[in-house]
Short mmCIF file of C-alpha atoms and ligand atoms in Angstrom, two decimals:
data_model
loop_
_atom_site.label_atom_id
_atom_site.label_comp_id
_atom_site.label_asym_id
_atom_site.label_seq_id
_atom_site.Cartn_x
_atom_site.Cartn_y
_atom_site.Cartn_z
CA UNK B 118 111.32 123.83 128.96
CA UNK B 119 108.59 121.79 127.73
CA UNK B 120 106.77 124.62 125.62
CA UNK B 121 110.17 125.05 123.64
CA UNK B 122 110.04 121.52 123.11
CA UNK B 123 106.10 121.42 121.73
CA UNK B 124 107.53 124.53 119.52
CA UNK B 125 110.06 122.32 117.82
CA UNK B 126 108.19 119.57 117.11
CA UNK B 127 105.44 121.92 115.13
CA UNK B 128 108.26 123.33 113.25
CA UNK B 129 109.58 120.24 112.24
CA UNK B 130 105.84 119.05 111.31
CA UNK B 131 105.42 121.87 109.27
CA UNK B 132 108.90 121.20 107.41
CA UNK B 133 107.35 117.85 106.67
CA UNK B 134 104.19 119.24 105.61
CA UNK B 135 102.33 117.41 108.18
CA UNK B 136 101.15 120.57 109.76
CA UNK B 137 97.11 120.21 110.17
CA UNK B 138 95.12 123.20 110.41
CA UNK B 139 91.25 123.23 110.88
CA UNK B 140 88.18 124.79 108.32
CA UNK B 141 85.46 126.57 109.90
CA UNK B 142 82.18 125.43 108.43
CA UNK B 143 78.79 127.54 107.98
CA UNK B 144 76.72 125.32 106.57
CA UNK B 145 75.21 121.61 107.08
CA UNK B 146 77.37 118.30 106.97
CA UNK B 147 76.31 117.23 103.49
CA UNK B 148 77.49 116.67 100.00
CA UNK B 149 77.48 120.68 99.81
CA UNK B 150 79.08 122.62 101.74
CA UNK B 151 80.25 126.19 102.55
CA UNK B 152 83.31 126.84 104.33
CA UNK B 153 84.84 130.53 104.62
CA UNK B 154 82.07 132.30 102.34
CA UNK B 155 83.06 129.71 99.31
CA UNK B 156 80.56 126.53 98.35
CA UNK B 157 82.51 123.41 97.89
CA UNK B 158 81.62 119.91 96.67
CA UNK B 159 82.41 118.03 99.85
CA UNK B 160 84.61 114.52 99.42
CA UNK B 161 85.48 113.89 102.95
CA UNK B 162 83.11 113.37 104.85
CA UNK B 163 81.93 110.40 106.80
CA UNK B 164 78.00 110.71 106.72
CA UNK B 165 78.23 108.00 103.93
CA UNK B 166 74.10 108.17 103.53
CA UNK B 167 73.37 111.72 104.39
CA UNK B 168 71.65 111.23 107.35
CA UNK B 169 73.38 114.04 109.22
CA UNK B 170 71.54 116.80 107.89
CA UNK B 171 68.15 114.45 107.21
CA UNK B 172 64.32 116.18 108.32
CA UNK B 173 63.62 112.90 110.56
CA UNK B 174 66.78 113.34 112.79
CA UNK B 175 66.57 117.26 113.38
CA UNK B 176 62.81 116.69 114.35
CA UNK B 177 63.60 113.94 116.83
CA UNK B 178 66.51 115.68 118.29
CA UNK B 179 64.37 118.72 118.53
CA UNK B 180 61.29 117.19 120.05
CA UNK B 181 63.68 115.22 122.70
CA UNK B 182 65.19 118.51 123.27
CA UNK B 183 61.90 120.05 124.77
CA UNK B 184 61.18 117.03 126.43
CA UNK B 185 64.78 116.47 127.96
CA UNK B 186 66.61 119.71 127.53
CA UNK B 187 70.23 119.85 126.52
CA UNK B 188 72.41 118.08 128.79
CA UNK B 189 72.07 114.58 130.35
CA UNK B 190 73.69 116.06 134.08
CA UNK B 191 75.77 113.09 135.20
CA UNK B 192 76.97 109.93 134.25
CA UNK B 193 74.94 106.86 133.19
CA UNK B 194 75.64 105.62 136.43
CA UNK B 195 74.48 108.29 138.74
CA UNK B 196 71.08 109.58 137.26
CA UNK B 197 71.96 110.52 133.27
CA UNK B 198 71.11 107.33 131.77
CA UNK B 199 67.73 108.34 130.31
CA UNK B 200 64.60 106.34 128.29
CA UNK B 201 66.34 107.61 124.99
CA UNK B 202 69.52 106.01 125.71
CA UNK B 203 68.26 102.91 127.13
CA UNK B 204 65.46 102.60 123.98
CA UNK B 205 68.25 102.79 121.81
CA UNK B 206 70.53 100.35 123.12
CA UNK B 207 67.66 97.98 122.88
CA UNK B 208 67.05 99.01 119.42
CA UNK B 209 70.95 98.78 118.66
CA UNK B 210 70.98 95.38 120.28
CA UNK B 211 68.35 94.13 118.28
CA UNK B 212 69.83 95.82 114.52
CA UNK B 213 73.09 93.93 115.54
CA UNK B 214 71.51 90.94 116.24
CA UNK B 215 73.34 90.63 119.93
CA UNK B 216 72.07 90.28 123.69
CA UNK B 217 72.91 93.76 125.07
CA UNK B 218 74.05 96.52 123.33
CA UNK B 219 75.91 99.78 125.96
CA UNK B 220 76.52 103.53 124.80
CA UNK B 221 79.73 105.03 125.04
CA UNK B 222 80.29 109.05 124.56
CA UNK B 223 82.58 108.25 121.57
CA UNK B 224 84.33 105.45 119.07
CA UNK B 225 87.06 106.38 120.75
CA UNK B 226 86.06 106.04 123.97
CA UNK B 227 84.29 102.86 123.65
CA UNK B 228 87.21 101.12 122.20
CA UNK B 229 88.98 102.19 125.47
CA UNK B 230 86.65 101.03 127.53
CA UNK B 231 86.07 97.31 126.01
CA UNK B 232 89.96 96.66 125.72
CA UNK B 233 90.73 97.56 129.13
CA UNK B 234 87.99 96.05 131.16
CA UNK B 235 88.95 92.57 128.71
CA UNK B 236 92.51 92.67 129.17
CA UNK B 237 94.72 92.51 131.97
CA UNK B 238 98.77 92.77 132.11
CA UNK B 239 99.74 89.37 131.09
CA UNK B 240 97.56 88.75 128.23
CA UNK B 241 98.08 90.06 124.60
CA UNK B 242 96.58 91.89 122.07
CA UNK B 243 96.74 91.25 118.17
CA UNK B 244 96.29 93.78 116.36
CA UNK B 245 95.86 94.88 112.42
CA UNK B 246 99.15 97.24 112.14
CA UNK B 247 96.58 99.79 110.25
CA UNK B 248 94.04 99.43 113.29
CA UNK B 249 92.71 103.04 114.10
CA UNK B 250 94.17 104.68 116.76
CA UNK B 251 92.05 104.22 119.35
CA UNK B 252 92.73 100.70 119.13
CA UNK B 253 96.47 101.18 119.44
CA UNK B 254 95.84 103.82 122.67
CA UNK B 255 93.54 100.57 123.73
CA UNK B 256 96.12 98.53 123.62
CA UNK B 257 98.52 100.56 125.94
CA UNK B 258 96.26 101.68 128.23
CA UNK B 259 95.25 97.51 129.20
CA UNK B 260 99.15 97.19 129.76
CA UNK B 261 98.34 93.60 127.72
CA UNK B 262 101.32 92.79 125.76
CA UNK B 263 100.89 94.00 122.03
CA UNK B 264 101.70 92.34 118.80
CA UNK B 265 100.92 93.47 116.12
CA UNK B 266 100.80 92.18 112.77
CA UNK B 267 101.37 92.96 109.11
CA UNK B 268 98.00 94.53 107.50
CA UNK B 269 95.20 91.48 106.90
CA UNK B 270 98.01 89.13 106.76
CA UNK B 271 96.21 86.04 108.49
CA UNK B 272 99.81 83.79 107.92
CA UNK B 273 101.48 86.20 110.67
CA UNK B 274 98.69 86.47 112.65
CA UNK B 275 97.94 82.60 113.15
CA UNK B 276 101.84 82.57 113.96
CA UNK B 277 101.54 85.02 116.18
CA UNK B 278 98.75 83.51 118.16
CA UNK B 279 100.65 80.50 117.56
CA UNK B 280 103.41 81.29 119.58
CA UNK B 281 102.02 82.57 122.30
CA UNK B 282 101.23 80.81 125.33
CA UNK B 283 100.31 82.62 128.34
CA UNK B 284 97.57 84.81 129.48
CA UNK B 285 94.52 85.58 127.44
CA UNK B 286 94.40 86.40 123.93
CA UNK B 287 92.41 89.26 122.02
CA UNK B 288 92.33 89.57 118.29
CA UNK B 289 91.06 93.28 117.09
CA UNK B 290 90.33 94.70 113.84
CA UNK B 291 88.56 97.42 111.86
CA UNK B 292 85.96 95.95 110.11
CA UNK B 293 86.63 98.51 107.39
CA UNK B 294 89.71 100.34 107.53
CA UNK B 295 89.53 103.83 107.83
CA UNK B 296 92.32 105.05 105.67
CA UNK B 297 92.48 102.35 103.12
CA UNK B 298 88.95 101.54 102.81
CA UNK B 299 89.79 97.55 102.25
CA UNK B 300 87.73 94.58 104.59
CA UNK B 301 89.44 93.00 107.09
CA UNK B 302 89.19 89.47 106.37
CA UNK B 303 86.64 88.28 109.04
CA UNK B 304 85.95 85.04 108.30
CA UNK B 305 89.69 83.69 108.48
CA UNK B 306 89.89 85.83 111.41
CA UNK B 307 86.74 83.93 113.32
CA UNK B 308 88.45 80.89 112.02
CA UNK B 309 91.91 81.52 113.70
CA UNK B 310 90.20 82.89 116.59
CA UNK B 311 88.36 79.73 117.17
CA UNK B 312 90.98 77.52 116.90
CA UNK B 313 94.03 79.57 119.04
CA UNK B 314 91.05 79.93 121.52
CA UNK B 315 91.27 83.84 121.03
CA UNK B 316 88.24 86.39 121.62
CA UNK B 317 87.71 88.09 118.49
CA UNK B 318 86.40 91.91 118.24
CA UNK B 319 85.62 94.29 115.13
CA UNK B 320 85.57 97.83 115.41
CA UNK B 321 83.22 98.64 112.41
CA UNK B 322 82.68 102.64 112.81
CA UNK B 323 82.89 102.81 108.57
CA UNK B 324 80.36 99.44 108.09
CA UNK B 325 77.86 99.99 110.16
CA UNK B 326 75.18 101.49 108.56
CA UNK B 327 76.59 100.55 104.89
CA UNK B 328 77.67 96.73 104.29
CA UNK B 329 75.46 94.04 104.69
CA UNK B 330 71.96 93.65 103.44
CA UNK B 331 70.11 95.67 106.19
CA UNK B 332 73.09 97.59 107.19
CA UNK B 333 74.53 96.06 109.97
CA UNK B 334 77.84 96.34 108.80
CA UNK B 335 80.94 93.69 107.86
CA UNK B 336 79.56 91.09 109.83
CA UNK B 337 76.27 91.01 108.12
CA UNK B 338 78.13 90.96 105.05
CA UNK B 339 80.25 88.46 105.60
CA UNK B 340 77.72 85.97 107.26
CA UNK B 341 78.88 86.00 110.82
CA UNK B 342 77.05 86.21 114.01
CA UNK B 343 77.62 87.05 117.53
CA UNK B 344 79.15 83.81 118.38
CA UNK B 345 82.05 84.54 115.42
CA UNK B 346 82.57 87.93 116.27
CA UNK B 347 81.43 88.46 120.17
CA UNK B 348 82.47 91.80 120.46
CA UNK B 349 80.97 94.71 118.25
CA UNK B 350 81.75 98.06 118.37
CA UNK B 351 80.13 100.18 116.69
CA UNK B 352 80.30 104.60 115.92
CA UNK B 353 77.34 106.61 115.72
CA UNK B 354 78.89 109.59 114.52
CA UNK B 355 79.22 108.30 110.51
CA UNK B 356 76.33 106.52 108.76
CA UNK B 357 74.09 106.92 111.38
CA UNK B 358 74.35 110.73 111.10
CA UNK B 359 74.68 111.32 114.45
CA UNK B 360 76.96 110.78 117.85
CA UNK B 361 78.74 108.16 119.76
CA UNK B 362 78.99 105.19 119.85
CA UNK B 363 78.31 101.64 121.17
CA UNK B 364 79.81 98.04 122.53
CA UNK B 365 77.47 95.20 121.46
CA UNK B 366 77.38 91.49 123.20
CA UNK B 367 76.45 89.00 125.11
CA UNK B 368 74.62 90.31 128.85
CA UNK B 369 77.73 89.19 130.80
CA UNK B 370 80.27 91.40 128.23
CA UNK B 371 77.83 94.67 128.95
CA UNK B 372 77.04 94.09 132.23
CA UNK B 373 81.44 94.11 133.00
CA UNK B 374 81.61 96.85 130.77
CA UNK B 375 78.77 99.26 132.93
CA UNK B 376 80.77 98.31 136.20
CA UNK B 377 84.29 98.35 135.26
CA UNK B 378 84.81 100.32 131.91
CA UNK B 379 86.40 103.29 133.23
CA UNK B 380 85.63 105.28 129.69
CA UNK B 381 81.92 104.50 130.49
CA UNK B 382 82.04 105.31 134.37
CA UNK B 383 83.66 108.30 134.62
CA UNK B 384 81.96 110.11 131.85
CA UNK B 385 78.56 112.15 131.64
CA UNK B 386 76.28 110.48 129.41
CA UNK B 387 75.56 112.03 126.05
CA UNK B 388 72.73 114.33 125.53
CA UNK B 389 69.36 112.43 125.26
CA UNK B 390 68.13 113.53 122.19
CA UNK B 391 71.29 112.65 120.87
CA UNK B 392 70.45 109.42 121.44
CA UNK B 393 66.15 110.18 120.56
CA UNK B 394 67.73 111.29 116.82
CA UNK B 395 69.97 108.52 116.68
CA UNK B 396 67.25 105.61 117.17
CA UNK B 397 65.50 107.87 114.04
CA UNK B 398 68.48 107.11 111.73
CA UNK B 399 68.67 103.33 112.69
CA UNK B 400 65.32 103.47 111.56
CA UNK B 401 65.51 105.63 108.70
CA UNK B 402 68.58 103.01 107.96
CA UNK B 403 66.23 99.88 107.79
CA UNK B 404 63.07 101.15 106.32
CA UNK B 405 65.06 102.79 103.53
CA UNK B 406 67.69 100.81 101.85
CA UNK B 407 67.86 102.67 98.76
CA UNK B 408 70.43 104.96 100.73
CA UNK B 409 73.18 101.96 100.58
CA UNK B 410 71.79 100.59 96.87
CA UNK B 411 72.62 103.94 95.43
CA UNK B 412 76.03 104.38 97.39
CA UNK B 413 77.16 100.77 96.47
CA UNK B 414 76.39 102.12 92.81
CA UNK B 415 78.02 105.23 93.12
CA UNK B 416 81.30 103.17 94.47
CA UNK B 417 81.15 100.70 91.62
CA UNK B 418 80.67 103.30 88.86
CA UNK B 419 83.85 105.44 90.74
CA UNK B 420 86.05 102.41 90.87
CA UNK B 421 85.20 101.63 86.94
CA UNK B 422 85.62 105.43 85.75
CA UNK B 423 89.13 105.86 87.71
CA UNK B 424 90.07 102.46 86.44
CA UNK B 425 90.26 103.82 83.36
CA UNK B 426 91.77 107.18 83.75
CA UNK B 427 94.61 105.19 85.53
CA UNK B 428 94.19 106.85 88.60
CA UNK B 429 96.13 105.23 91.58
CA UNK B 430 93.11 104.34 93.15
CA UNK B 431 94.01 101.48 96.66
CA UNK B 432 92.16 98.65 96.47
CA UNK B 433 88.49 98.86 97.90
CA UNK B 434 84.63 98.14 97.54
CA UNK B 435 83.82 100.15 99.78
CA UNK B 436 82.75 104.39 100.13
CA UNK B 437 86.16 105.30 101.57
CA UNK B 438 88.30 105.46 98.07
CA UNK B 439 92.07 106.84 98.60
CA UNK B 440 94.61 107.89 96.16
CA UNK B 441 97.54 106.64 96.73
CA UNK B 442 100.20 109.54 95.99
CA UNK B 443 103.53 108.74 98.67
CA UNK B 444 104.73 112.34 99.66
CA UNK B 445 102.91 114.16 101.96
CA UNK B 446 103.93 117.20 99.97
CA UNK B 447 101.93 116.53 96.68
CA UNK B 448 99.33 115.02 98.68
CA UNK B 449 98.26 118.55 100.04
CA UNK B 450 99.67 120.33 96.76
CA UNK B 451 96.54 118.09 94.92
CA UNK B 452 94.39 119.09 97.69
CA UNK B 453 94.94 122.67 97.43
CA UNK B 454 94.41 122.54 93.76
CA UNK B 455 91.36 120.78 94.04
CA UNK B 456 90.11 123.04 96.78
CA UNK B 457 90.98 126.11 94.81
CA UNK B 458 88.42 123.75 91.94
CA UNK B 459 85.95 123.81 94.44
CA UNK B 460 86.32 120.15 95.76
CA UNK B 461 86.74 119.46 99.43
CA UNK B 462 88.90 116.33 99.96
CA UNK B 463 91.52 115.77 102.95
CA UNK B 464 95.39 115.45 102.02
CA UNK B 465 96.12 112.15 105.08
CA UNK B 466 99.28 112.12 105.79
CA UNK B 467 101.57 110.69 108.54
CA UNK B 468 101.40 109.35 111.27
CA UNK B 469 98.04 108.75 110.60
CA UNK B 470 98.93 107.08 107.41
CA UNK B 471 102.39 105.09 107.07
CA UNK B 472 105.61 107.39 106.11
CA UNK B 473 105.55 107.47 102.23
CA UNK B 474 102.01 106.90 102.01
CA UNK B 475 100.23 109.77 101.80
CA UNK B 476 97.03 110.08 99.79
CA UNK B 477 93.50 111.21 99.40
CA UNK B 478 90.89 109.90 101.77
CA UNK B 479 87.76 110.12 98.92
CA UNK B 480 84.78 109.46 100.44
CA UNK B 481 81.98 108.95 98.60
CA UNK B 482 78.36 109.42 99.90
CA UNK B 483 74.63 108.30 98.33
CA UNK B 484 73.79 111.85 98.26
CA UNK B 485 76.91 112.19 95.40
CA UNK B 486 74.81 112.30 91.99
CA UNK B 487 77.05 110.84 89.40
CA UNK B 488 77.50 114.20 87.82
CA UNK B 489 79.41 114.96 91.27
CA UNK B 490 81.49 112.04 90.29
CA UNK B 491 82.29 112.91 86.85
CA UNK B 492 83.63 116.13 87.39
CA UNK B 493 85.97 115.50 90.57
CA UNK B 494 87.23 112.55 87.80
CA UNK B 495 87.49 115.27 84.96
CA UNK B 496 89.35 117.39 88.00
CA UNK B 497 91.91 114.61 89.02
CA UNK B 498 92.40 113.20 85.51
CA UNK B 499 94.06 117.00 84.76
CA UNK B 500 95.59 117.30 87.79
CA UNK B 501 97.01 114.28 88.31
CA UNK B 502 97.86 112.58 85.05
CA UNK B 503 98.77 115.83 83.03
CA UNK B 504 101.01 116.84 85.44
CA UNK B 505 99.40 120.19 85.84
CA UNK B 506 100.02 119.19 89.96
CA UNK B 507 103.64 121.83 89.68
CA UNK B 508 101.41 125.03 87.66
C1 LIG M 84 86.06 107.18 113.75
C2 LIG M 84 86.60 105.91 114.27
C3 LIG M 84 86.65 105.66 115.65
C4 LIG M 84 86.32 106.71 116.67
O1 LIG M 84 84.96 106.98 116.73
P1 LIG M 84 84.49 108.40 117.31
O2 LIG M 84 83.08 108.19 117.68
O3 LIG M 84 84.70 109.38 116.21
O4 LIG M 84 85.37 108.67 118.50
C5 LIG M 84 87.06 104.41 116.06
N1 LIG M 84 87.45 103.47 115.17
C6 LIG M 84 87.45 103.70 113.85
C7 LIG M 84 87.89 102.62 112.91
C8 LIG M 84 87.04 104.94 113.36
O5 LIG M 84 87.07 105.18 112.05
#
């Protein structure tokens, strides 16, 4: 019976201390927050410049809200595909320095839609082995052969891309990976995609809105345009403080994408004034840059401070800052302590994370003042190298 089999495999997750459970929030996303009565300092979430919560955003999405309503009534297709949406995919366009930009519901949902209308059986997919798991679920669902390849490892991938030598040929990546917080290294990747004749795409739901000079993200950063890096995706839902997400490229990329994406098609659109607060944060984003000069600073004094206290910090620049600890077990043993501290910071833990490498997903936001800092370092220095982890 197929319920007794879903019952065994939660038992066996919960033996592993993989079980997740969800916290019911009553208050704002922010650096703040109150969950269950109790205020916490919050380390986990992904609204790196506090834009979530921000005056400008509520007002838009209020005002489109009594100009719109609520809900967008059908797909983009049929009649839901309103001025909001279409103003902002201009304006996204435009930030991202590409032809056409197209909305999708969700990250996950965009990354879906791009891989499959690209990629046919036949053809292959190379893939970063940490790639987010939409990417993976991408992959299958194109039925394009997958390889994947050892994390930012460009020897593997070239021989990868090397040996193949049929079909077309896709190289994906997170810009910035989600659980490790490292860069995938771009350039080399533009160069290899160039040369094997391979379409390259970045997924950059954690750089958008943070790296680069104005904030559009790892390619910015790294000096790349649209003929590099063709294919863009990009999340709403993180810096940008909002929702969704979005596929940026050349006309003839978005145009295939509005008739054949089936993630896009078959969907209702999102709310309008999701879309009316969302073109507020891209400009919020631009005008105001000390959002990402403060964050940058709050990263660089982290990364120096738990430097010194020998913290088992993974190697990163950028707001996503994990602890490496290996068992799953002490990684939600440290997160229970620090919760019971008054710190709100996620124990990862497989499969989202490879077996043994279970950690801390530390986020850091521009909202954090560096007091915030200091005492989640005073917390961890205690807790982790003192040993008072088994009180
Ligand atoms: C969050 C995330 C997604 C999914 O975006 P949603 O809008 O949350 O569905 C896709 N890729 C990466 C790398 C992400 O971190």
């Amino acid at each position: 019976m197929l319920f007794e089999r879903l019952k065994q495999q939660l038992a066996e997750r919960e033996q592993a201390h993989c079980y997740r459970r969800r916290r019911i929030m009553s208050s704002p996303q922010g650096v703040k927050v109150s969950i269950n009565g109790r205020d916490y300092l919050n380390f986990c979430s992904n609204d790196y410049l506090g834009l979530a919560s921000h005056p400008a955003l509520k007002k838009s999405f209020q005002q489109a809200v009594d100009r719109y309503g609520v809900g967008s009534g059908s797909a983009h297709l049929i009649n839901g595909h309103s001025f909001e949406h279409h103003a902002l995919e201009e304006e996204l366009a435009a930030f991202t320095g590409r032809q056409r930009a197209l909305l999708f519901s969700t990250g996950y949902m965009a990354n879906l839609g791009v891989i499959a209308t690209l990629l046919e059986r036949g053809d292959t997919l190379f893939a970063d082995r940490l790639n987010h798991a939409s990417l993976i679920d991408a992959g299958i669902l194109s039925r394009a052969r997958m390889q994947r390849y050892a994390h930012s490892d460009m020897t593997a991938l070239a021989e990868k891309l090397g040996q193949c030598s049929k079909g077309e040929k896709l190289i994906v990546s997170d810009g910035v990976f989600s659980m490790d917080g490292d860069l995938a290294p771009v350039v080399e990747m533009a160069q290899l995609a160039d040369k094997y004749d391979a379409l390259l795409m970045i997924d950059d739901a954690h750089g958008l809105g943070v790296l680069g000079q104005h904030g559009a993200g790892t390619l910015e950063q790294a000096g790349l345009d649209a003929q590099a890096a063709p294919v863009l995706m990009g999340t709403l839902g993180k810096a940008l403080g909002t929702f969704g997400a979005f596929v940026a490229g050349d006309e003839l990329l978005i145009e295939a994408l509005i008739n054949q994406a089936r993630s896009y098609v078959y969907t209702t659109a999102l709310p309008p004034a999701v879309a009316a607060a969302t073109r507020s944060s891209l400009q919020l984003l631009q005008t105001e840059s000390w959002r990402r000069e403060t964050l940058a600073k709050r990263v660089a004094y982290w990364k120096q401070a738990a430097a010194q206290l020998q913290l088992p910090l993974m190697p990163s620049d950028t707001a996503i800052q994990p602890l490496l600890l290996g068992g799953s077990e002490k990684a939600v043993r440290l997160s229970q302590k620090l919760d019971e501290q008054g710190f709100l910071i996620s124990a990862i833990r497989p499969p989202t994370v490879p077996k043994d490498q279970a950690r801390l997903r530390i986020t850091l936001c521009a909202e954090h003042e560096q007091a915030d800092l200091d005492r989640l370092l005073e917390a961890l220095d205690k807790l982790v190298n003192r040993n008072s982890l088994d009180d």
